[in-house]
Amino acid sequence: MVIDENLLIKYGAIFHHYAAKETIFSRGDNPAAYLQISKGTVELNNYHEDGKEFTLNILSAGQSIGESLLFGGNHYPMNAVAKDECSILYLPKTQFLQLLDENKSIVFRLLGHLSDRLFYKYTMLFGNSANEPIPKILALLDYYKRSASVEGQFSYSFPLTRQQIANLTGLRVETVIRTVKKMNEEGLILVKDRKIFY
């Protein structure tokens, strides 16, 4: 969800800058502010006991980070890490709640956005429950293409790397590489110059 940056600044938001691979917040931290990416890409992740990284989501400019947690008493259940150089607008929770109270249209947009995020979680949960890798990757492709409002076969250039697909689906990167090749051969996707078109 994008809230106009000028409106956020009017309510007291300030820019925080992060270098690539810098942690924005860690699992267990208290959600104290509304965070909106102005520039850059942020990965939400967790680590299994064996140290294997699991990517929950990859967010880019205009998207907010962990905003649903501002309405409950829970801590962050994940880490947020800058994938590249990032600028993030930071609006303390009390000012964010005041902004919502005084701008009802944003509340309805926020509810729609939270609904979309739940849809993504349900879609990925179902896709990732499959035993075979193709349904897992197709669930991810479907969601990203739908979110980009792109229609037509092979009209969507999928923005994620094979490693990011592996992290989001819980597959090994070698499995993703083999499966993408197979999907291309079966006409489910088009691979051109190592880019995936869906």
Short mmCIF file of C-alpha atoms in Angstrom, two decimals:
data_model
loop_
_atom_site.label_atom_id
_atom_site.label_comp_id
_atom_site.label_asym_id
_atom_site.label_seq_id
_atom_site.Cartn_x
_atom_site.Cartn_y
_atom_site.Cartn_z
CA MET A 1 0.00 0.00 0.00
CA VAL A 2 1.33 3.43 -0.88
CA ILE A 3 0.53 6.37 1.36
CA ASP A 4 1.57 9.69 -0.16
CA GLU A 5 5.04 10.48 1.17
CA ASN A 6 4.13 14.14 1.73
CA LEU A 7 1.22 13.09 3.94
CA LEU A 8 3.49 10.80 5.95
CA ILE A 9 6.01 13.63 6.38
CA LYS A 10 3.19 15.99 7.42
CA TYR A 11 2.40 13.59 10.28
CA GLY A 12 6.05 13.43 11.34
CA ALA A 13 7.66 10.67 9.26
CA ILE A 14 11.41 10.83 8.75
CA PHE A 15 13.67 9.01 6.31
CA HIS A 16 15.95 6.25 7.55
CA HIS A 17 18.67 5.07 5.17
CA TYR A 18 20.06 1.54 5.05
CA ALA A 19 22.99 0.03 3.20
CA ALA A 20 22.64 -3.25 1.31
CA LYS A 21 22.36 -6.24 3.71
CA GLU A 22 21.69 -3.94 6.69
CA THR A 23 19.01 -5.12 9.13
CA ILE A 24 15.96 -2.85 9.41
CA PHE A 25 14.42 -4.86 12.24
CA SER A 26 14.93 -8.30 13.72
CA ARG A 27 12.64 -11.08 14.82
CA GLY A 28 11.45 -10.27 18.35
CA ASP A 29 11.67 -6.48 17.97
CA ASN A 30 8.65 -4.42 18.97
CA PRO A 31 6.74 -2.82 16.04
CA ALA A 32 6.95 0.86 16.92
CA ALA A 33 6.38 2.57 13.56
CA TYR A 34 4.77 2.43 10.15
CA LEU A 35 7.56 1.71 7.64
CA GLN A 36 7.16 2.51 3.94
CA ILE A 37 9.88 1.88 1.37
CA SER A 38 10.72 5.01 -0.58
CA LYS A 39 13.66 3.52 -2.48
CA GLY A 40 15.15 0.03 -2.68
CA THR A 41 14.13 -3.56 -1.97
CA VAL A 42 13.55 -5.26 1.38
CA GLU A 43 13.48 -8.98 2.12
CA LEU A 44 11.43 -10.42 4.98
CA ASN A 45 13.01 -13.64 6.18
CA ASN A 46 13.47 -16.16 8.95
CA TYR A 47 16.06 -18.83 9.64
CA HIS A 48 15.45 -22.48 10.44
CA GLU A 49 17.36 -24.15 13.27
CA ASP A 50 19.83 -25.55 10.73
CA GLY A 51 20.58 -21.98 9.57
CA LYS A 52 18.70 -22.29 6.27
CA GLU A 53 17.10 -19.01 5.25
CA PHE A 54 13.40 -18.92 4.42
CA THR A 55 12.17 -15.83 2.54
CA LEU A 56 8.66 -14.73 3.47
CA ASN A 57 8.36 -11.84 1.03
CA ILE A 58 10.32 -9.39 -1.09
CA LEU A 59 9.05 -5.81 -1.00
CA SER A 60 9.95 -2.81 -3.12
CA ALA A 61 9.42 0.96 -3.33
CA GLY A 62 5.94 2.07 -2.28
CA GLN A 63 5.25 -0.99 -0.17
CA SER A 64 4.94 -1.00 3.60
CA ILE A 65 6.67 -3.39 5.97
CA GLY A 66 4.92 -5.26 8.77
CA GLU A 67 2.11 -2.73 9.14
CA SER A 68 -0.42 -5.32 10.34
CA LEU A 69 1.63 -5.81 13.51
CA LEU A 70 0.93 -2.22 14.59
CA PHE A 71 -2.62 -3.25 15.52
CA GLY A 72 -1.81 -6.04 17.95
CA GLY A 73 0.53 -6.74 20.80
CA ASN A 74 2.89 -9.08 18.97
CA HIS A 75 6.57 -8.67 18.19
CA TYR A 76 7.98 -9.03 14.68
CA PRO A 77 8.01 -12.76 13.79
CA MET A 78 10.57 -12.12 11.03
CA ASN A 79 13.60 -10.07 10.04
CA ALA A 80 13.59 -7.22 7.52
CA VAL A 81 16.85 -6.79 5.60
CA ALA A 82 17.74 -4.24 2.92
CA LYS A 83 18.58 -6.13 -0.28
CA ASP A 84 20.16 -3.01 -1.74
CA GLU A 85 20.52 0.61 -0.67
CA CYS A 86 17.16 1.63 0.84
CA SER A 87 15.37 4.73 2.06
CA ILE A 88 12.46 4.03 4.36
CA LEU A 89 9.93 6.46 5.77
CA TYR A 90 9.53 5.87 9.50
CA LEU A 91 6.30 7.17 11.11
CA PRO A 92 5.93 6.43 14.85
CA LYS A 93 2.92 4.29 15.71
CA THR A 94 1.00 7.03 17.57
CA GLN A 95 1.27 9.45 14.63
CA PHE A 96 0.34 6.65 12.21
CA LEU A 97 -2.81 5.87 14.18
CA GLN A 98 -3.63 9.60 14.22
CA LEU A 99 -3.16 9.71 10.43
CA LEU A 100 -5.62 6.82 10.06
CA ASP A 101 -8.10 8.45 12.43
CA GLU A 102 -8.05 11.67 10.41
CA ASN A 103 -7.99 10.07 6.93
CA LYS A 104 -10.71 7.42 6.70
CA SER A 105 -10.11 6.72 2.99
CA ILE A 106 -6.63 5.46 3.88
CA VAL A 107 -8.15 3.06 6.42
CA PHE A 108 -10.19 1.38 3.67
CA ARG A 109 -7.15 1.21 1.38
CA LEU A 110 -5.16 -0.31 4.25
CA LEU A 111 -7.87 -2.94 4.81
CA GLY A 112 -7.77 -3.82 1.10
CA HIS A 113 -3.99 -4.05 1.26
CA LEU A 114 -4.08 -6.31 4.33
CA SER A 115 -6.63 -8.49 2.53
CA ASP A 116 -4.25 -8.80 -0.43
CA ARG A 117 -1.40 -9.78 1.91
CA LEU A 118 -3.59 -12.48 3.51
CA PHE A 119 -4.49 -13.73 0.05
CA TYR A 120 -0.77 -14.00 -0.76
CA LYS A 121 -0.12 -15.95 2.45
CA TYR A 122 -3.01 -18.36 1.77
CA THR A 123 -1.92 -18.82 -1.85
CA MET A 124 1.68 -19.49 -0.91
CA LEU A 125 0.70 -21.77 1.97
CA PHE A 126 -1.41 -23.89 -0.38
CA GLY A 127 1.21 -23.84 -3.15
CA ASN A 128 4.01 -24.73 -0.76
CA SER A 129 1.99 -27.68 0.61
CA ALA A 130 2.31 -29.41 -2.77
CA ASN A 131 4.82 -32.25 -3.02
CA GLU A 132 5.95 -31.35 -6.52
CA PRO A 133 7.94 -28.17 -7.31
CA ILE A 134 5.90 -27.03 -10.35
CA PRO A 135 2.74 -26.14 -8.35
CA LYS A 136 4.88 -24.25 -5.81
CA ILE A 137 6.52 -22.14 -8.51
CA LEU A 138 3.23 -21.65 -10.39
CA ALA A 139 1.56 -20.33 -7.20
CA LEU A 140 4.34 -17.77 -6.85
CA LEU A 141 4.18 -16.77 -10.53
CA ASP A 142 0.38 -16.47 -10.41
CA TYR A 143 0.47 -14.22 -7.37
CA TYR A 144 3.16 -11.87 -8.69
CA LYS A 145 1.52 -11.60 -12.13
CA ARG A 146 -1.90 -10.91 -10.59
CA SER A 147 -0.38 -8.29 -8.27
CA ALA A 148 1.21 -6.55 -11.24
CA SER A 149 -2.20 -6.52 -13.04
CA VAL A 150 -0.65 -8.07 -16.14
CA GLU A 151 -2.67 -10.29 -18.46
CA GLY A 152 -1.74 -12.42 -21.43
CA GLN A 153 0.52 -15.41 -21.85
CA PHE A 154 4.23 -14.69 -21.37
CA SER A 155 3.52 -10.95 -20.94
CA TYR A 156 4.87 -10.74 -17.39
CA SER A 157 8.61 -10.52 -16.76
CA PHE A 158 9.10 -12.23 -13.40
CA PRO A 159 11.44 -10.06 -11.27
CA LEU A 160 12.91 -12.70 -8.95
CA THR A 161 16.11 -14.72 -9.24
CA ARG A 162 16.21 -18.52 -9.05
CA GLN A 163 17.66 -18.17 -5.53
CA GLN A 164 14.80 -15.88 -4.46
CA ILE A 165 12.26 -18.35 -5.90
CA ALA A 166 13.95 -21.11 -3.90
CA ASN A 167 13.86 -19.04 -0.71
CA LEU A 168 10.17 -18.16 -1.18
CA THR A 169 9.06 -21.71 -1.96
CA GLY A 170 11.32 -23.69 0.37
CA LEU A 171 12.90 -25.51 -2.59
CA ARG A 172 16.61 -25.98 -3.21
CA VAL A 173 18.01 -23.65 -5.85
CA GLU A 174 19.12 -26.65 -7.94
CA THR A 175 15.52 -27.92 -7.92
CA VAL A 176 14.27 -24.50 -9.04
CA ILE A 177 16.77 -24.41 -11.91
CA ARG A 178 15.75 -27.89 -13.12
CA THR A 179 12.04 -27.16 -12.68
CA VAL A 180 12.19 -23.82 -14.52
CA LYS A 181 13.90 -25.61 -17.43
CA LYS A 182 11.18 -28.28 -17.43
CA MET A 183 8.39 -25.65 -17.23
CA ASN A 184 9.95 -23.86 -20.21
CA GLU A 185 10.07 -27.12 -22.21
CA GLU A 186 6.41 -27.81 -21.35
CA GLY A 187 5.33 -24.32 -22.45
CA LEU A 188 4.20 -23.19 -18.99
CA ILE A 189 6.68 -20.30 -19.03
CA LEU A 190 9.05 -18.70 -21.51
CA VAL A 191 12.70 -18.30 -20.59
CA LYS A 192 14.53 -15.69 -22.66
CA ASP A 193 18.01 -14.38 -21.77
CA ARG A 194 17.69 -16.16 -18.38
CA LYS A 195 14.53 -14.12 -17.63
CA ILE A 196 11.26 -15.86 -16.86
CA PHE A 197 8.16 -14.65 -18.73
CA TYR A 198 4.77 -15.83 -17.54
#
